[in-house]
Amino acid sequence: MDFNTLCIHGNSEKYDTTGAVSVPIFQSATFAHPAVGESTGYDYSRQQNPTREHLEKIMVKLEGGFDALAFSTGMAAIGAVMELFSPGDHIIASDDLYGGSHRLFHQISMKNGISFDFVNTSDISMIESHIQPNTKGVFIETPTNPMMQVTDIKAVAELTKRHNLILIVDNTFLTPYFQKPIKLGADIVVHSGTKYLGGHNDTLAGFVVVNDEKISDRLRFIYKTTGACLSPFDSWLMIRGIKTLPIRMDKQQENAMKLANWLGDQQKVKTVYYIGLPTHPGYEISQRQGSGFGAMISFEVDSEKTVRDILEKVSLIQYAESLGGVETLITYPMLQTHGDIPKAEREAKGINECLLRLSVGIESAQDLIDDLARVIKGE
C-alpha cells in the first residue's frame, strides 16, 4: 500500500459498529471485565487504549517496524528509551542534538550512571574510535538540530551490528515520509510527534518505533510502569494530523527550497544550512538514504542586530519554539532550544548569537520571502 494511503488507512481495524469514518475517542481511564479472568483486551488506559492503539498501528506501518508506542511528549519517548540502559553503560551520541535531549542526557541519564561520548556522527570513524567495552548504544539525529549535519544511517547500522550495539535514530525532522531508519538498519526510531506528524502546533506527543520483539516487550513494561502514555484525545489529534502528512511535507519542502535559495543570495546572510542544497556536505547521503529533504533551515546572519530585527519585525513568520506545523516559525536556538547548553560548548558547534532556525510552513513561499525581505533588505 502506498505511503499516502497508509497515512489514512494504515489501520483498518474497526473499534465500534456505528460505521464512524473517524476512529472514536475512547475517553475512558478503565474498562470493565466481562467475567473473572476475562478481558476485552483493554483494562486500563495507561497500559492501552483503543484510540492510542489505532495510532500506534499506523505508526508501525509508516516506519516499517515491529511495534510502536505513543508517548505524552517526544522527551517522554526518549526518556523511556534511556530506561533500556543500566548504570555503567556507555552511549555514543551526536554532538549536535536538540537541547532537550542534551539536557536529558547530561542532567538525568548521567545522574543515573550512564556515560556518554558526544561526537560528530557524520564521521563514522569518530563513532568507531569511541566504542568501549561497556558501550551499549548509539543515538543519532539526522539531520541534526540545529546545524543540519547528516549521518549515514546504513553505515552506522553496519557498525553497530558488528559491535552488538542498539542504534537509536531521532527521525523527527524528516518523518517516515522522507526517511525510514529501520529499513536502513536502525533498531529504534524516536519522534517528537508534536512536530511534523501532528503538524498543527496543537498537541504534544512522542513515539518510539522498534524493530525487535524483545525490545518491544521491555519498552512496553517501562511504558506501563512509568506511565507517560498519550491520552485518547491527543491520540485522535495525531491520527488526524498524520492523514495529511504527505501533502503538508511536500508543500513545506517546496517552500523550504525556495527560501533556502533566496536566503543564500542575501548579503546579510553568511551561511545557509539546508540539506536540500547541493552545496550541503550531506547532500549525497541525504539523496541516497531518503526521498526528500524536509523543511528545516538554519542560517547565520551578519550580526546580532540583524537577528533582533528579524525576530522583532517579521509579521507573517512567528517567533516561537517548536517546528513542523503548518505555520512558519523562526527560532533563536541560543536562547530557546539550546539555552541550557553552556556558551562555550554551543558556540563550538556553531550555535552562536547570529544563528536562526526556520521551520517552513505551507503558506505562500513568496509571502514568506516578502516578510523576510522587508526586514533583511529594508523593503
Short mmCIF file of C-alpha atoms in Angstrom, two decimals:
data_model
loop_
_atom_site.label_atom_id
_atom_site.label_comp_id
_atom_site.label_asym_id
_atom_site.label_seq_id
_atom_site.Cartn_x
_atom_site.Cartn_y
_atom_site.Cartn_z
CA MET A 1 0.00 0.00 0.00
CA ASP A 2 1.31 3.46 -0.90
CA PHE A 3 2.53 5.69 1.93
CA ASN A 4 -0.14 8.31 1.20
CA THR A 5 -2.83 5.66 1.59
CA LEU A 6 -1.24 4.23 4.74
CA CYS A 7 -1.46 7.64 6.40
CA ILE A 8 -5.25 7.44 6.06
CA HIS A 9 -5.97 3.71 6.06
CA GLY A 10 -2.90 2.27 7.79
CA ASN A 11 -5.05 0.53 10.39
CA SER A 12 -8.24 -0.95 9.02
CA GLU A 13 -9.30 -2.49 12.34
CA LYS A 14 -12.77 -1.35 13.47
CA TYR A 15 -13.34 -0.37 17.07
CA ASP A 16 -17.11 0.14 17.02
CA THR A 17 -20.17 -0.87 14.99
CA THR A 18 -21.53 2.55 14.02
CA GLY A 19 -19.63 2.90 10.77
CA ALA A 20 -17.87 6.04 12.01
CA VAL A 21 -15.29 7.15 9.45
CA SER A 22 -13.17 8.77 12.16
CA VAL A 23 -11.86 6.43 14.84
CA PRO A 24 -13.77 7.06 18.10
CA ILE A 25 -12.12 8.80 21.04
CA PHE A 26 -12.34 6.23 23.82
CA GLN A 27 -12.15 8.74 26.66
CA SER A 28 -12.08 6.13 29.38
CA ALA A 29 -9.49 5.54 32.08
CA THR A 30 -10.60 1.97 32.74
CA PHE A 31 -12.52 -0.87 31.06
CA ALA A 32 -14.91 -3.39 32.60
CA HIS A 33 -14.11 -7.11 32.59
CA PRO A 34 -16.72 -9.42 31.04
CA ALA A 35 -16.06 -12.02 33.74
CA VAL A 36 -13.43 -13.16 36.20
CA GLY A 37 -10.20 -13.84 34.35
CA GLU A 38 -11.54 -12.38 31.11
CA SER A 39 -10.72 -9.12 29.34
CA THR A 40 -11.89 -7.19 26.30
CA GLY A 41 -8.22 -6.65 25.51
CA TYR A 42 -8.29 -3.31 27.31
CA ASP A 43 -8.03 -2.99 31.07
CA TYR A 44 -6.58 0.41 31.95
CA SER A 45 -5.65 3.25 29.58
CA ARG A 46 -2.14 3.64 30.96
CA GLN A 47 -1.43 0.21 29.50
CA GLN A 48 -3.51 0.52 26.35
CA ASN A 49 -6.45 2.41 24.92
CA PRO A 50 -8.24 1.67 21.61
CA THR A 51 -7.68 5.15 20.19
CA ARG A 52 -3.98 5.09 21.04
CA GLU A 53 -3.66 1.53 19.72
CA HIS A 54 -5.14 2.66 16.41
CA LEU A 55 -2.49 5.38 16.18
CA GLU A 56 0.36 3.04 17.15
CA LYS A 57 -0.60 0.53 14.47
CA ILE A 58 -0.49 3.29 11.86
CA MET A 59 2.98 4.32 13.02
CA VAL A 60 4.20 0.73 12.76
CA LYS A 61 3.11 0.67 9.12
CA LEU A 62 4.62 4.06 8.31
CA GLU A 63 8.05 3.31 9.82
CA GLY A 64 8.10 -0.37 8.84
CA GLY A 65 8.77 -1.57 12.39
CA PHE A 66 7.59 -4.34 14.71
CA ASP A 67 5.85 -2.19 17.31
CA ALA A 68 5.18 1.47 18.09
CA LEU A 69 4.45 3.20 21.38
CA ALA A 70 2.81 6.62 21.64
CA PHE A 71 4.01 8.87 24.47
CA SER A 72 2.83 12.12 26.01
CA THR A 73 5.82 14.01 24.53
CA GLY A 74 8.91 13.38 22.45
CA MET A 75 11.09 13.76 25.53
CA ALA A 76 8.98 11.17 27.37
CA ALA A 77 9.66 8.81 24.47
CA ILE A 78 13.43 9.35 24.62
CA GLY A 79 13.34 9.13 28.41
CA ALA A 80 11.72 5.70 28.19
CA VAL A 81 14.34 4.52 25.69
CA MET A 82 17.07 5.57 28.14
CA GLU A 83 15.50 3.19 30.68
CA LEU A 84 16.70 0.32 28.48
CA PHE A 85 20.21 1.06 29.73
CA SER A 86 21.76 0.41 33.15
CA PRO A 87 24.27 2.18 35.39
CA GLY A 88 27.73 1.66 33.94
CA ASP A 89 26.53 1.54 30.33
CA HIS A 90 28.08 3.86 27.74
CA ILE A 91 26.31 5.56 24.82
CA ILE A 92 27.75 7.41 21.84
CA ALA A 93 25.54 10.29 20.69
CA SER A 94 25.56 13.03 18.06
CA ASP A 95 27.31 16.11 19.38
CA ASP A 96 24.73 18.37 17.74
CA LEU A 97 21.45 17.49 19.44
CA TYR A 98 18.12 19.05 20.27
CA GLY A 99 18.61 20.92 23.54
CA GLY A 100 16.04 18.78 25.36
CA SER A 101 17.96 15.60 24.51
CA HIS A 102 21.19 17.26 25.61
CA ARG A 103 19.56 18.24 28.91
CA LEU A 104 18.14 14.74 29.48
CA PHE A 105 21.44 13.01 28.81
CA HIS A 106 23.55 15.41 30.88
CA GLN A 107 21.24 16.04 33.81
CA ILE A 108 19.22 12.82 34.15
CA SER A 109 20.89 9.90 32.35
CA MET A 110 24.38 10.73 33.64
CA LYS A 111 22.98 11.07 37.15
CA ASN A 112 21.60 7.56 36.70
CA GLY A 113 25.05 6.18 35.94
CA ILE A 114 25.06 6.18 32.15
CA SER A 115 28.11 7.73 30.47
CA PHE A 116 28.21 9.44 27.07
CA ASP A 117 30.62 10.46 24.39
CA PHE A 118 29.29 13.15 22.04
CA VAL A 119 30.85 13.03 18.58
CA ASN A 120 30.19 14.19 15.05
CA THR A 121 28.29 11.08 13.93
CA SER A 122 28.55 12.12 10.28
CA ASP A 123 32.14 10.85 10.64
CA ILE A 124 31.78 7.07 11.10
CA SER A 125 35.39 6.74 12.21
CA MET A 126 34.62 9.06 15.14
CA ILE A 127 31.88 6.70 16.31
CA GLU A 128 34.09 3.62 15.95
CA SER A 129 37.00 5.22 17.80
CA HIS A 130 34.79 5.89 20.83
CA ILE A 131 33.39 2.36 21.21
CA GLN A 132 34.32 0.94 24.62
CA PRO A 133 33.75 -2.49 26.19
CA ASN A 134 30.72 -1.07 28.04
CA THR A 135 29.23 0.75 25.04
CA LYS A 136 25.62 -0.36 24.57
CA GLY A 137 24.09 2.08 22.13
CA VAL A 138 24.47 4.84 19.55
CA PHE A 139 21.99 7.73 19.45
CA ILE A 140 21.88 9.91 16.34
CA GLU A 141 19.84 12.74 14.94
CA THR A 142 19.94 13.11 11.18
CA PRO A 143 19.70 15.82 10.15
CA THR A 144 20.80 17.29 13.46
CA ASN A 145 19.15 20.14 15.31
CA PRO A 146 20.05 22.91 14.58
CA MET A 147 23.21 22.54 12.44
CA MET A 148 21.69 20.08 9.94
CA GLN A 149 24.54 17.56 9.96
CA VAL A 150 23.71 14.37 8.08
CA THR A 151 24.70 10.89 9.24
CA ASP A 152 24.81 7.81 7.01
CA ILE A 153 22.34 5.60 8.86
CA LYS A 154 23.13 2.44 6.92
CA ALA A 155 26.87 2.77 7.55
CA VAL A 156 26.30 3.38 11.27
CA ALA A 157 23.89 0.41 11.41
CA GLU A 158 26.54 -1.87 9.91
CA LEU A 159 28.98 -0.67 12.56
CA THR A 160 26.57 -1.10 15.47
CA LYS A 161 25.59 -4.58 14.36
CA ARG A 162 29.24 -5.64 14.27
CA HIS A 163 29.62 -4.48 17.88
CA ASN A 164 26.17 -5.64 19.07
CA LEU A 165 25.01 -2.12 19.89
CA ILE A 166 21.50 -0.65 19.82
CA LEU A 167 21.12 2.04 17.14
CA ILE A 168 18.59 4.75 18.01
CA VAL A 169 17.65 7.35 15.39
CA ASP A 170 15.69 10.53 16.03
CA ASN A 171 13.64 10.88 12.83
CA THR A 172 11.65 13.96 13.86
CA PHE A 173 12.87 16.31 11.12
CA LEU A 174 12.19 14.04 8.13
CA THR A 175 9.48 11.64 9.40
CA PRO A 176 8.93 8.25 7.75
CA TYR A 177 7.62 10.09 4.68
CA PHE A 178 11.13 11.19 3.74
CA GLN A 179 13.34 8.76 5.72
CA LYS A 180 12.88 5.25 7.10
CA PRO A 181 15.72 4.47 9.53
CA ILE A 182 14.50 0.95 10.37
CA LYS A 183 14.81 -0.09 6.74
CA LEU A 184 18.34 1.28 6.85
CA GLY A 185 19.20 -0.86 9.88
CA ALA A 186 18.15 1.15 12.94
CA ASP A 187 16.82 -0.76 15.94
CA ILE A 188 14.77 2.08 17.44
CA VAL A 189 13.29 5.23 15.92
CA VAL A 190 12.09 8.11 18.09
CA HIS A 191 9.93 11.08 17.17
CA SER A 192 8.61 14.22 18.66
CA GLY A 193 5.13 13.70 17.25
CA THR A 194 4.41 17.28 18.28
CA LYS A 195 6.21 18.37 15.14
CA TYR A 196 5.50 17.14 11.59
CA LEU A 197 3.43 14.10 12.47
CA GLY A 198 0.86 16.22 14.31
CA GLY A 199 1.55 19.13 12.04
CA HIS A 200 -0.71 21.79 13.54
CA ASN A 201 1.12 23.06 16.63
CA ASP A 202 -1.83 22.00 18.79
CA THR A 203 -0.74 18.91 20.72
CA LEU A 204 2.28 17.28 22.34
CA ALA A 205 3.18 13.69 21.52
CA GLY A 206 6.12 11.32 21.13
CA PHE A 207 6.75 7.96 19.50
CA VAL A 208 9.11 5.05 19.81
CA VAL A 209 9.11 2.54 16.95
CA VAL A 210 11.12 -0.65 17.40
CA ASN A 211 12.17 -3.47 15.13
CA ASP A 212 12.65 -6.19 17.73
CA GLU A 213 10.16 -8.14 19.86
CA LYS A 214 12.43 -8.29 22.91
CA ILE A 215 12.99 -4.52 22.88
CA SER A 216 9.25 -4.06 22.39
CA ASP A 217 8.48 -6.19 25.44
CA ARG A 218 10.95 -4.26 27.59
CA LEU A 219 9.62 -0.90 26.44
CA ARG A 220 6.00 -1.95 26.96
CA PHE A 221 6.88 -2.81 30.56
CA ILE A 222 8.65 0.54 31.04
CA TYR A 223 5.73 2.28 29.36
CA LYS A 224 3.00 0.90 31.61
CA THR A 225 5.20 1.29 34.70
CA THR A 226 6.31 4.89 34.23
CA GLY A 227 3.01 5.92 32.66
CA ALA A 228 3.91 8.61 30.13
CA CYS A 229 1.29 7.37 27.66
CA LEU A 230 -0.53 9.53 25.13
CA SER A 231 -4.11 10.46 26.06
CA PRO A 232 -7.05 9.28 23.93
CA PHE A 233 -7.90 12.79 22.69
CA ASP A 234 -4.28 13.62 21.81
CA SER A 235 -4.04 10.24 20.07
CA TRP A 236 -7.03 11.23 17.95
CA LEU A 237 -5.42 14.57 17.11
CA MET A 238 -2.30 12.74 15.97
CA ILE A 239 -4.34 10.34 13.82
CA ARG A 240 -5.99 13.34 12.19
CA GLY A 241 -2.66 15.09 11.66
CA ILE A 242 -0.97 12.08 10.07
CA LYS A 243 -3.70 11.86 7.42
CA THR A 244 -2.31 14.99 5.76
CA LEU A 245 1.40 14.35 6.46
CA PRO A 246 2.48 13.76 2.83
CA ILE A 247 0.74 16.77 1.30
CA ARG A 248 1.92 19.03 4.11
CA MET A 249 5.52 17.91 3.86
CA ASP A 250 5.57 18.17 0.07
CA LYS A 251 4.44 21.79 0.27
CA GLN A 252 6.75 22.59 3.17
CA GLN A 253 9.72 21.14 1.33
CA GLU A 254 8.84 23.08 -1.82
CA ASN A 255 8.69 26.29 0.20
CA ALA A 256 11.90 25.48 2.07
CA MET A 257 13.83 25.01 -1.15
CA LYS A 258 12.69 28.41 -2.40
CA LEU A 259 13.55 30.11 0.89
CA ALA A 260 16.94 28.41 1.19
CA ASN A 261 17.93 29.56 -2.28
CA TRP A 262 16.66 33.08 -1.60
CA LEU A 263 18.48 33.31 1.73
CA GLY A 264 21.70 32.21 0.05
CA ASP A 265 21.56 35.29 -2.20
CA GLN A 266 21.14 37.80 0.63
CA GLN A 267 24.09 40.00 1.57
CA LYS A 268 23.30 39.86 5.29
CA VAL A 269 23.12 36.03 5.32
CA LYS A 270 26.53 34.44 5.81
CA THR A 271 25.65 30.72 5.70
CA VAL A 272 22.55 28.64 4.92
CA TYR A 273 22.23 25.13 6.38
CA TYR A 274 19.67 23.17 4.37
CA ILE A 275 20.25 19.57 3.39
CA GLY A 276 18.40 20.06 0.10
CA LEU A 277 21.09 22.36 -1.28
CA PRO A 278 23.69 20.59 -3.46
CA THR A 279 26.36 22.56 -1.61
CA HIS A 280 25.45 20.90 1.70
CA PRO A 281 28.12 18.33 2.70
CA GLY A 282 25.44 15.74 3.45
CA TYR A 283 23.50 16.25 0.22
CA GLU A 284 24.55 13.00 -1.48
CA ILE A 285 23.90 10.90 1.64
CA SER A 286 20.50 12.56 2.02
CA GLN A 287 19.65 11.68 -1.56
CA ARG A 288 20.76 8.09 -1.03
CA GLN A 289 19.00 7.36 2.26
CA GLY A 290 15.84 9.42 1.93
CA SER A 291 13.17 10.50 -0.50
CA GLY A 292 13.17 14.18 0.49
CA PHE A 293 14.98 16.92 2.36
CA GLY A 294 12.31 18.27 4.68
CA ALA A 295 11.65 21.87 5.58
CA MET A 296 14.12 22.81 8.32
CA ILE A 297 16.62 25.58 7.57
CA SER A 298 19.21 27.14 9.84
CA PHE A 299 21.03 30.26 8.72
CA GLU A 300 23.66 32.58 10.12
CA VAL A 301 23.37 36.31 9.59
CA ASP A 302 25.95 39.08 9.76
CA SER A 303 25.19 40.48 13.20
CA GLU A 304 23.15 40.17 16.36
CA LYS A 305 21.33 43.34 15.30
CA THR A 306 20.10 41.59 12.16
CA VAL A 307 18.90 38.69 14.31
CA ARG A 308 16.90 41.01 16.54
CA ASP A 309 15.48 42.91 13.58
CA ILE A 310 14.25 39.66 12.04
CA LEU A 311 12.78 38.27 15.25
CA GLU A 312 11.06 41.50 16.24
CA LYS A 313 9.91 42.79 12.85
CA VAL A 314 8.66 39.79 10.87
CA SER A 315 4.88 39.73 10.87
CA LEU A 316 3.77 36.61 8.98
CA ILE A 317 6.54 34.36 10.31
CA GLN A 318 6.12 33.78 14.04
CA TYR A 319 8.94 33.91 16.60
CA ALA A 320 8.22 30.73 18.57
CA GLU A 321 9.72 27.45 19.67
CA SER A 322 8.84 24.14 18.06
CA LEU A 323 8.66 23.19 14.39
CA GLY A 324 6.84 21.10 11.82
CA GLY A 325 3.47 22.81 11.89
CA VAL A 326 1.60 24.41 9.01
CA GLU A 327 2.65 27.84 10.29
CA THR A 328 6.19 29.04 9.59
CA LEU A 329 8.12 29.53 12.83
CA ILE A 330 11.50 31.12 13.47
CA THR A 331 13.59 30.18 16.50
CA TYR A 332 16.68 31.65 18.16
CA PRO A 333 18.49 28.45 19.27
CA MET A 334 20.95 30.10 21.67
CA LEU A 335 18.08 31.50 23.75
CA GLN A 336 15.39 28.91 23.16
CA THR A 337 16.02 25.29 22.16
CA HIS A 338 19.68 25.30 23.25
CA GLY A 339 19.59 27.88 26.02
CA ASP A 340 20.67 25.33 28.68
CA ILE A 341 23.88 24.39 26.87
CA PRO A 342 26.99 26.17 28.19
CA LYS A 343 28.02 29.06 25.91
CA ALA A 344 31.46 27.72 25.00
CA GLU A 345 30.02 24.31 24.14
CA ARG A 346 27.20 25.59 21.96
CA GLU A 347 29.39 28.14 20.19
CA ALA A 348 31.89 25.40 19.37
CA LYS A 349 29.05 23.72 17.47
CA GLY A 350 28.20 26.94 15.62
CA ILE A 351 25.17 27.81 17.76
CA ASN A 352 26.03 31.46 18.24
CA GLU A 353 24.29 34.83 18.58
CA CYS A 354 23.83 35.08 14.81
CA LEU A 355 22.20 31.69 14.15
CA LEU A 356 18.48 31.37 13.43
CA ARG A 357 16.37 28.27 12.72
CA LEU A 358 13.41 28.35 10.37
CA SER A 359 10.61 25.77 10.28
CA VAL A 360 8.93 26.41 6.96
CA GLY A 361 5.16 26.05 6.79
CA ILE A 362 2.61 25.79 3.99
CA GLU A 363 1.94 29.46 3.37
CA SER A 364 2.78 31.05 0.02
CA ALA A 365 6.54 30.92 -0.39
CA GLN A 366 6.51 34.40 -1.90
CA ASP A 367 4.68 35.80 1.11
CA LEU A 368 7.31 34.29 3.39
CA ILE A 369 10.13 35.72 1.26
CA ASP A 370 8.44 39.12 1.23
CA ASP A 371 8.17 39.02 5.03
CA LEU A 372 11.89 38.35 5.41
CA ALA A 373 12.89 40.73 2.61
CA ARG A 374 11.06 43.60 4.29
CA VAL A 375 13.39 43.20 7.28
CA ILE A 376 16.64 41.95 5.74
CA LYS A 377 16.61 44.34 2.79
CA GLY A 378 14.67 47.11 4.50
CA GLU A 379 11.96 46.90 1.83
#
